[in-house]
Coordinates of C-alpha atoms in Angstrom, one line a residue:
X1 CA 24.7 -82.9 -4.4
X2 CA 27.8 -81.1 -5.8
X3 CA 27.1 -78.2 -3.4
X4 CA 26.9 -80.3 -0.2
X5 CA 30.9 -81.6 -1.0
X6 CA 33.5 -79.8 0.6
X7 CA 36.5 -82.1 -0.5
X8 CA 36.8 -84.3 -3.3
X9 CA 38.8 -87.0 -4.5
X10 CA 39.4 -88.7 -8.2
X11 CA 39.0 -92.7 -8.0
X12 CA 43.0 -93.1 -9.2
X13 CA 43.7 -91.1 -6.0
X14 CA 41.1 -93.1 -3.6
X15 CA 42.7 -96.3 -5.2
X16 CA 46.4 -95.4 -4.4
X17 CA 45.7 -93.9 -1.1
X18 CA 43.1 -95.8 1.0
X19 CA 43.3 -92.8 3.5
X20 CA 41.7 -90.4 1.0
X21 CA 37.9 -89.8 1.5
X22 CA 35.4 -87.5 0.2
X23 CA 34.3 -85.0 2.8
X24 CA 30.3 -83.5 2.7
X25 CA 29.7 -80.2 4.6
X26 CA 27.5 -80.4 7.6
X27 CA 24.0 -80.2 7.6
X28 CA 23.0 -76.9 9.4
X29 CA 19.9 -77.5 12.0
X30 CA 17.1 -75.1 13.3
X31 CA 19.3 -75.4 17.0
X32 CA 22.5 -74.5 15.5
X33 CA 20.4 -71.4 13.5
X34 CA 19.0 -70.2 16.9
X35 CA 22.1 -70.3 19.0
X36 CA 23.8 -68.3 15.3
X37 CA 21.1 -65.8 16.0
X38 CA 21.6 -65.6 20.4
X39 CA 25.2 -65.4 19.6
X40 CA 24.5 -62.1 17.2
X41 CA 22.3 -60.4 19.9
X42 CA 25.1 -61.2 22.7
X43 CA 27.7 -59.1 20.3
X44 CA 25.3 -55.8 19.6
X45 CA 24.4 -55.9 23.3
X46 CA 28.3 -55.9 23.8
X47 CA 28.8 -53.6 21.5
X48 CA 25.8 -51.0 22.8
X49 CA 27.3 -51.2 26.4
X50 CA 30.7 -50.0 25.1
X51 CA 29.2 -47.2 23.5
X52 CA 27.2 -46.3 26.1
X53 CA 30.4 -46.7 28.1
X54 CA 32.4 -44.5 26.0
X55 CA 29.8 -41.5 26.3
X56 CA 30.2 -41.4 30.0
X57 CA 33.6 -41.5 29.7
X58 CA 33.4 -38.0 27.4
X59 CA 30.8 -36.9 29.7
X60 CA 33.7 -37.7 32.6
X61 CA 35.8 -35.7 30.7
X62 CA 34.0 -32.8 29.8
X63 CA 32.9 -32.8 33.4
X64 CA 36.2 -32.5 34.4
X65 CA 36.7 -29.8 32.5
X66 CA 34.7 -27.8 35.0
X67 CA 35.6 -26.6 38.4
X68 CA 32.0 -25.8 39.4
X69 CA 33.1 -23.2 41.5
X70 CA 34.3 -20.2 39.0
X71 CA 32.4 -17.5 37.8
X72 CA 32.2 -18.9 34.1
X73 CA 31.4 -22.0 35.8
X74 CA 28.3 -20.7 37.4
X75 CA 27.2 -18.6 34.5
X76 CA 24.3 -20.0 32.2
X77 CA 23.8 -17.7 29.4
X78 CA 25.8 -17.2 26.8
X79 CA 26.7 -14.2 25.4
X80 CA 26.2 -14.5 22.2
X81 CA 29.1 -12.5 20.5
X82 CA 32.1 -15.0 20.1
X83 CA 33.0 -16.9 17.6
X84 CA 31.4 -19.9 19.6
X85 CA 28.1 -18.3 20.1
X86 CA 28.2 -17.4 16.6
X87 CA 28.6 -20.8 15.5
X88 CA 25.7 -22.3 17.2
X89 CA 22.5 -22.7 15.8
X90 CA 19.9 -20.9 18.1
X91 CA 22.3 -17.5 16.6
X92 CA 21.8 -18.4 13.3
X93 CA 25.5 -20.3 12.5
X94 CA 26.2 -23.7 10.9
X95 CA 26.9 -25.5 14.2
X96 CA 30.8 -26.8 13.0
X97 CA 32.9 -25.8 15.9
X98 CA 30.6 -27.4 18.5
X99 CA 32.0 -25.5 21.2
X100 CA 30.1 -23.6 24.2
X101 CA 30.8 -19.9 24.7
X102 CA 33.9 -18.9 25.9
X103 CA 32.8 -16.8 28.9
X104 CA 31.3 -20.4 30.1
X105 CA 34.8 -22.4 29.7
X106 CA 36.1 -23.0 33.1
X107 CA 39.0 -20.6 33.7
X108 CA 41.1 -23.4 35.5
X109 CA 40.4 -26.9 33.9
X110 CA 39.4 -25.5 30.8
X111 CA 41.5 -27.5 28.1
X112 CA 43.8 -24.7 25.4
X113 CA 43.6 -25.2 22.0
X114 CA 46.4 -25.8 20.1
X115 CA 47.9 -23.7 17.7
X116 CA 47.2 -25.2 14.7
X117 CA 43.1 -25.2 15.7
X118 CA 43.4 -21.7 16.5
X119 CA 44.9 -20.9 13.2
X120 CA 42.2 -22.3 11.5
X121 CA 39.7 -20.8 12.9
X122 CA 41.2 -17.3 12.7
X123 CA 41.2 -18.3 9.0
X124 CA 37.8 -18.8 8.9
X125 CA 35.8 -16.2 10.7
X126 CA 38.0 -13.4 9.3
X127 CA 36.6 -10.7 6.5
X128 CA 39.1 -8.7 6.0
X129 CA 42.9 -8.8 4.3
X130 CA 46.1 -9.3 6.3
X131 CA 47.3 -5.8 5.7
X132 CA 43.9 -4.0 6.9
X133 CA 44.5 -6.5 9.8
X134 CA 48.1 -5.0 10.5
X135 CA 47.2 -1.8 10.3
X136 CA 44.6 -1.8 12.8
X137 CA 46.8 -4.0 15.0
X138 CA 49.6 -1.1 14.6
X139 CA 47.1 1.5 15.2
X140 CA 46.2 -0.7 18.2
X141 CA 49.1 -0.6 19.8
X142 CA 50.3 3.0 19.3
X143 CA 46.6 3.2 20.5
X144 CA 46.0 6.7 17.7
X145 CA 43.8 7.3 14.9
X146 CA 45.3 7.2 11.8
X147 CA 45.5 10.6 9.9
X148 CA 43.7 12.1 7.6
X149 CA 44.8 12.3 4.0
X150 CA 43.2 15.0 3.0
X151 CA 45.5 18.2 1.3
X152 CA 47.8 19.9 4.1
X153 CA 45.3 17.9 7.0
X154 CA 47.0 17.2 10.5
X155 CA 44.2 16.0 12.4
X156 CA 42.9 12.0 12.6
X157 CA 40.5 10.4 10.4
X158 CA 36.9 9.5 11.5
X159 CA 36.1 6.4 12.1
X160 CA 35.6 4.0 9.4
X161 CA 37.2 6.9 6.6
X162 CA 40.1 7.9 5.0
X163 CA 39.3 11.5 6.4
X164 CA 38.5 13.9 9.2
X165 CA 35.3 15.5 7.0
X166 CA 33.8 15.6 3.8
X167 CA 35.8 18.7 2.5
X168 CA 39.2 17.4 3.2
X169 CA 37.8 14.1 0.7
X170 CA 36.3 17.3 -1.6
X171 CA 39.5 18.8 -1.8
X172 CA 42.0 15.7 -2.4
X173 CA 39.1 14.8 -5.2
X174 CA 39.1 18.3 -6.8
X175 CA 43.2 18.4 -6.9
X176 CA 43.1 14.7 -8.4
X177 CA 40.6 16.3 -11.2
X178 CA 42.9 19.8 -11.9
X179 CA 45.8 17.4 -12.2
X180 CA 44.4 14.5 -14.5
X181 CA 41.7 16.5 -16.2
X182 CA 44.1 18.9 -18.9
X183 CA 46.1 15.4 -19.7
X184 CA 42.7 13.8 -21.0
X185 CA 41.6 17.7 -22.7
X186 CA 44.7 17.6 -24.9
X187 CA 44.3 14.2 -25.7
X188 CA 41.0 14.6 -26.9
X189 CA 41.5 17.1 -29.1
X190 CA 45.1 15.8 -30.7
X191 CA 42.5 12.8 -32.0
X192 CA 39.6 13.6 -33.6
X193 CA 36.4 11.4 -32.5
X194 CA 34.8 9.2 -34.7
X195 CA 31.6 9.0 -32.7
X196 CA 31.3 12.6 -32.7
X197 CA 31.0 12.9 -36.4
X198 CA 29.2 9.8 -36.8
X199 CA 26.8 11.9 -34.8
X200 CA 27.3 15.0 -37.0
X201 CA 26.2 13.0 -39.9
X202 CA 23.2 11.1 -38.1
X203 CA 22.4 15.2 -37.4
X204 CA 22.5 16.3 -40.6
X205 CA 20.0 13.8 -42.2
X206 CA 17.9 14.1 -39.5
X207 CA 17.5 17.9 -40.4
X208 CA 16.5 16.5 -43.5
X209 CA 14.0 14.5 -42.8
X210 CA 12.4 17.0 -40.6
X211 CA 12.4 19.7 -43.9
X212 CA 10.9 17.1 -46.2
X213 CA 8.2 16.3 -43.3
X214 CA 7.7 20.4 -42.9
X215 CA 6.9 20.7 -46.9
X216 CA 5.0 17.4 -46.3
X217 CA 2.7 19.1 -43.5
X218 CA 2.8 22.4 -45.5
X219 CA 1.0 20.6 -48.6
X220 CA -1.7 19.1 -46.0
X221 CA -2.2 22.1 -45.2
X222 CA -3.0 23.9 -48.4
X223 CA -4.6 20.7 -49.1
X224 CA -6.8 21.2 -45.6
X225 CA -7.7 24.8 -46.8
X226 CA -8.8 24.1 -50.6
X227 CA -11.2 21.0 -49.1
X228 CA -12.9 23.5 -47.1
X229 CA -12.9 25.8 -50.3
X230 CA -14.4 23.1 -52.4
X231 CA -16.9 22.4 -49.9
X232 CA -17.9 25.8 -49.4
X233 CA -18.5 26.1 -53.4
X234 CA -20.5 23.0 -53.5
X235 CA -23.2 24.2 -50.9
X236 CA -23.9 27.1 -53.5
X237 CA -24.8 24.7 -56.5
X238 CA -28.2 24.7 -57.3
X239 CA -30.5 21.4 -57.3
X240 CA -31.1 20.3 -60.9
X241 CA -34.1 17.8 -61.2
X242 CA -33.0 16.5 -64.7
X243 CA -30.0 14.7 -62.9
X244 CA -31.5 12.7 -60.4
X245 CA -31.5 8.8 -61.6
X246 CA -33.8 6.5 -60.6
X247 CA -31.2 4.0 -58.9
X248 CA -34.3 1.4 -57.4
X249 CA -34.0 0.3 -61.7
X250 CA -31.8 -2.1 -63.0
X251 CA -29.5 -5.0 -62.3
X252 CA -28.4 -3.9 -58.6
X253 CA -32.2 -3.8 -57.5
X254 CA -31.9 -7.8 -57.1
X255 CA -28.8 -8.4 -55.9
X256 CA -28.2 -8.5 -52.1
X257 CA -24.6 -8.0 -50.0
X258 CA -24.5 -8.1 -46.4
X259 CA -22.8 -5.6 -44.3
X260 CA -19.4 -6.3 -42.7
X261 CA -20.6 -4.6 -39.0
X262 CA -23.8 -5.8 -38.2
X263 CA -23.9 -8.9 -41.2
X264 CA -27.6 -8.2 -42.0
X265 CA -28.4 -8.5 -45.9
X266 CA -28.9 -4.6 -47.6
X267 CA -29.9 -3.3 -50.7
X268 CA -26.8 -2.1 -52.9
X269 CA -28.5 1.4 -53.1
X270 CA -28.8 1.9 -49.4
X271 CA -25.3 0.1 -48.5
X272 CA -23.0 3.0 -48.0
X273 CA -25.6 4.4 -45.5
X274 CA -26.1 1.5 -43.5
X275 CA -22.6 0.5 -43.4
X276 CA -21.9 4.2 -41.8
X277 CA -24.4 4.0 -39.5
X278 CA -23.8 0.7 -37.8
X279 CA -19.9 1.5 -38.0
X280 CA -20.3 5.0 -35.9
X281 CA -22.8 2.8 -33.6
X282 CA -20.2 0.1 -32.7
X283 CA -17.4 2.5 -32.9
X284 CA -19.2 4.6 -30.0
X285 CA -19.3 1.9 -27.5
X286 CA -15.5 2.1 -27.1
X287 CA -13.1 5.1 -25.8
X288 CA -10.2 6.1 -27.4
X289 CA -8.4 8.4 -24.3
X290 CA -5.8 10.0 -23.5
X291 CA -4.5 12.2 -19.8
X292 CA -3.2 15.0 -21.9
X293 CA -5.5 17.6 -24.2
X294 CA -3.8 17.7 -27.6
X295 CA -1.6 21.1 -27.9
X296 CA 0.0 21.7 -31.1
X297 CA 0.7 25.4 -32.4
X298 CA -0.9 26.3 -36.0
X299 CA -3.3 23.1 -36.4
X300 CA -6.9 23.3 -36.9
X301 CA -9.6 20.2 -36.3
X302 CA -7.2 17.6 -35.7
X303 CA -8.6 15.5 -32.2
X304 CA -12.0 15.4 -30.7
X305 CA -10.4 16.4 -27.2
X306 CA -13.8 16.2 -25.2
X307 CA -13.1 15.7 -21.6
X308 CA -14.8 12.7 -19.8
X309 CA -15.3 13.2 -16.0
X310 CA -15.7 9.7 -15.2
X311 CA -12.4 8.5 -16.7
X312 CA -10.8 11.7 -16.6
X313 CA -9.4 11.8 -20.1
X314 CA -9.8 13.5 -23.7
X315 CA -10.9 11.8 -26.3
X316 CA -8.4 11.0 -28.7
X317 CA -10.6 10.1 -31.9
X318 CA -10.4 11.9 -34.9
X319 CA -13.1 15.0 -34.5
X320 CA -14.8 14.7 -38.1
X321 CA -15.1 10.9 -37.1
X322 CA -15.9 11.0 -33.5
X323 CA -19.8 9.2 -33.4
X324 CA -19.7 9.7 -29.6
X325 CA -19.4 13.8 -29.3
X326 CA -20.0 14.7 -32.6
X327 CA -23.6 14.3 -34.7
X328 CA -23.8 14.9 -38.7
X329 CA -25.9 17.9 -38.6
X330 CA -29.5 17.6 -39.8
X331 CA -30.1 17.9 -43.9
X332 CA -32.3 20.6 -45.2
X333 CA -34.9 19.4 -48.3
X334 CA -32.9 22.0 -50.8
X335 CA -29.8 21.2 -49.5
X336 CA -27.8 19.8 -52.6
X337 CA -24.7 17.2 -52.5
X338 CA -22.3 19.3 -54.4
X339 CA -19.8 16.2 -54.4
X340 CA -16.7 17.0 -57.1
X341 CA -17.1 14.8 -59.7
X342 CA -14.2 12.6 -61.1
X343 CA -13.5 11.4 -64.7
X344 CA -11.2 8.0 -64.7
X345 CA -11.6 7.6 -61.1
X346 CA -8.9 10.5 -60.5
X347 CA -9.7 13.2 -62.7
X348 CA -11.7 16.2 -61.6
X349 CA -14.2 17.5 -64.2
X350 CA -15.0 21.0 -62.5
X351 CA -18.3 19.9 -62.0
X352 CA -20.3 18.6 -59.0
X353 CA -22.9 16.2 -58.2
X354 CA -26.5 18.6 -58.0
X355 CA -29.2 15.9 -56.8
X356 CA -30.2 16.9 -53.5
X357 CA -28.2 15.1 -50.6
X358 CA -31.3 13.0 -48.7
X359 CA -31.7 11.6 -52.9
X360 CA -28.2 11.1 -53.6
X361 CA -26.9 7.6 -52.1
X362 CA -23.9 7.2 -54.5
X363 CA -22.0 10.0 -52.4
X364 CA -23.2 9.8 -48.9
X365 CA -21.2 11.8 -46.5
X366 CA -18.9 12.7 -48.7
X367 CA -17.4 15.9 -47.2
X368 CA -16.6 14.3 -43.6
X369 CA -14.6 11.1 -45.6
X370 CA -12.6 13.5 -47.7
X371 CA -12.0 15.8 -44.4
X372 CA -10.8 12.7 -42.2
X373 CA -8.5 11.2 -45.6
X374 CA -6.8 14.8 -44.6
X375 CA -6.4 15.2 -41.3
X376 CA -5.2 11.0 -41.1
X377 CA -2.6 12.3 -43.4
X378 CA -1.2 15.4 -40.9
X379 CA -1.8 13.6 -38.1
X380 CA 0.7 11.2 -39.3
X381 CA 2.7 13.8 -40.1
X382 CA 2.9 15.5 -37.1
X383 CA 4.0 12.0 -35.4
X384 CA 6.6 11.6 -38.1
X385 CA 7.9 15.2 -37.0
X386 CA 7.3 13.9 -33.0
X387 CA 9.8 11.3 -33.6
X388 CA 12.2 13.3 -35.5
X389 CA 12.1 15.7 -32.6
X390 CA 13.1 13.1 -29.9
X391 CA 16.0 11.6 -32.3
X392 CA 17.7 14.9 -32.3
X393 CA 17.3 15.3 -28.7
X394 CA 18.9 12.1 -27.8
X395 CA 21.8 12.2 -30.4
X396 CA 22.1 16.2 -29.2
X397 CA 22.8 14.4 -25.7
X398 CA 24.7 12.0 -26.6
X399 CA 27.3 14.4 -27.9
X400 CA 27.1 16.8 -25.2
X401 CA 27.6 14.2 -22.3
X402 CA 30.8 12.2 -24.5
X403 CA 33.0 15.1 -23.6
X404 CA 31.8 15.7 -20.2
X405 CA 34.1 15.5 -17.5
X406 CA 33.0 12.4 -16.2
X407 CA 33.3 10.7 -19.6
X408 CA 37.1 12.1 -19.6
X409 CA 37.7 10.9 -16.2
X410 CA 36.4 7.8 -17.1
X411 CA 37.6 6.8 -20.5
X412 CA 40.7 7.1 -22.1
X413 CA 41.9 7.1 -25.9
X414 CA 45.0 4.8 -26.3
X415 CA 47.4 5.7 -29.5
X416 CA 49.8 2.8 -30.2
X417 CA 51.5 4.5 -32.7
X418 CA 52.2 8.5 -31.7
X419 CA 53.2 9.3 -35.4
X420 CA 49.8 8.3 -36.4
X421 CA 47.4 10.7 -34.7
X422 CA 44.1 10.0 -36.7
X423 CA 42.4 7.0 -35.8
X424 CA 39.9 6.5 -38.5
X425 CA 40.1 4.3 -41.7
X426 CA 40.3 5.6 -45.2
X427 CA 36.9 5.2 -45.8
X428 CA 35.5 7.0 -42.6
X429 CA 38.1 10.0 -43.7

């Protein structure tokens, strides 16, 4: 009810004025809503027909922009290389000017654009700085190259260059070098560099790293050679029947371990040659390869280096280890083991092992373990020396190229204080 009163009047008022009435807003009918809605459509139709008006009236204008009978008039491409043209879409600009080509604009009702548009757009579309802009303007006018600032040069510069060829540039570059160039050489020898015996030092140790790996890789060496010595000696031994041990007897004859290739349960006594055998059987199904043959001066048995045709590499595996070109040779029935026996796990006794070697499965291929614990050691070695040799190289470098004449040209040594000439702290000194 409260929202169908429009004015509204106390009783004390209504008594002391009898004129004073309450007044309800009107009721609003379904007619009144449809002549509401024919009285919006009447203003958008009004308001449609006075756009549409106002587009002929640019259309007028831009029509009477045109003479129709000029040559720019007539002509219906555009050229493509003004501003305008470059603006438009169909070349490949943003479309902001939204003007047709200038060689189209009608050369007598064509409308000019005022200064202040023509700055702007000057503003816009240009790429280089006012000074460039002046000087080609200048150049322009007194309609000659400019010259060539090349040493005691009279003719003009090329197009699009300081110069009239690449010697006169050669020749203002070497003079800039002879006059800069001594400047920097004195400098750099009044201070002494810190980086250049920082690099002294990093020399220095490592030349001693390489010596200790030397007298590392000469002990392998000697090591290499009495292996083969011992070996040698051991084939000579005689088999001794009193020393074989029946090893099938005892606790380890019921006990079971499984091996860590294949996982199949074995008999302790025959572990070690199981395990090797289903280790070099595994192992052989993979390639270890490399493009390059292994060349290193003075070492003996080190890589397998068997060319593969297929893959077109040499095989990179250790050659006592190798189960894919190299086979354990076949043992003779009087061949003996002649493996060095130990005292306290470390200690050699002098003596060696004589049950025969298809009997004795305590030390089962014994000589090719010992000979690959050796040459693992100076292979490592020789990478250790590898690396050493590349360190030097680059730190060699490094202080060759940090007095280079590019490097002086380049960089420059700033002494605050020209009493003090050396730049390094007390504890660098």
């Amino acid at each position: 009810m409260a929202k169908g009163i429009r004015q509204w009047y106390c009783q004390e008022c209504r008594a002391n004025d009898a004129t004073l009435a309450i007044k309800y807003r009107q009721k609003k009918t379904k007619e009144k809503e449809r002549d509401g809605e024919a009285a919006l459509d009447k203003e958008k139709r009004k308001e449609q027909s006075d756009l549409r008006l106002d587009k002929r009236k640019v259309a007028a204008n831009r029509s009477a922009r045109m003479c129709g009978e000029c040559e720019a008039c007539c002509r219906t491409d555009d050229c493509g290389q003004c501003d305008f043209c470059k603006d438009m879409k169909k070349f490949g600009g943003p479309n902001k000017i939204r003007q047709k080509c200038r060689l189209r604009q009608c050369e007598i009702r064509a409308r000019k654009e005022d200064k202040y548009r023509r700055h702007r757009l000057r503003q816009r579309h240009r790429v280089k700085s006012r000074h460039v802009e002046r000087e080609r303007e200048g150049v322009r006018e007194s309609g000659q190259q400019p010259q060539c600032l090349g040493p005691g040069c009279v003719q003009g510069a090329r197009t699009g260059s300081k110069y009239c060829s690449d010697g006169c540039g050669v020749k203002l570059a070497a003079n800039r070098i002879y006059e800069i160039l001594p400047q920097r050489i004195q400098q750099w020898q009044q201070s002494p560099c810190i980086a250049e015996e920082h690099g002294k030092r990093q020399l220095e140790k490592i030349r001693r790293e390489q010596q200790q790996a030397r007298g590392r890789l000469q002990d392998m060496e000697g090591r290499f050679h009495e292996l083969e010595t011992i070996i040698s000696r051991a084939k000579q031994q005689c088999i001794r029947e009193d020393e074989e041990v029946n090893e099938g007897d005892g606790e380890e004859a019921d006990f079971q371990i499984f091996c860590v290739s294949c996982g199949h349960p074995i008999n302790p006594k025959t572990a070690l040659k199981h395990m090797e055998r289903c280790y070099a059987k595994y192992e052989s199904q993979t390639s270890f390869g490399s493009m390059y043959p292994t060349r290193i001066e003075g070492a003996t048995r080190l890589f397998c280096d068997v060319y593969n045709t297929q893959s077109k590499t040499y095989c990179k595996r250790l050659q006592v280890l190798c189960p894919e070109h190299s086979r354990d040779p076949k043992i003779s029935t009087d061949e003996v083991c002649g493996c060095p026996l130990v005292k306290d796990v470390f200690e050699l006794t002098g003596d060696f092992c004589r049950v025969a070697k298809r009997r004795c499965n305590k030390h089962y291929c014994w000589e090719k373990l010992r000979r690959a614990e050796v040459d693992l050691e100076r292979v490592r070695v020789w990478y250790k020396l590898d690396e050493l040799f590349e360190q030097e190289r680059n730190v060699r470098m490094a202080m060759a190229y940090r007095a280079g004449l590019l490097a002086l040209m380049l960089h420059q040594t700033i002494q605050h204080d020209p009493v003090t000439t050396d730049l390094r702290s007390n504890k660098e000194r």
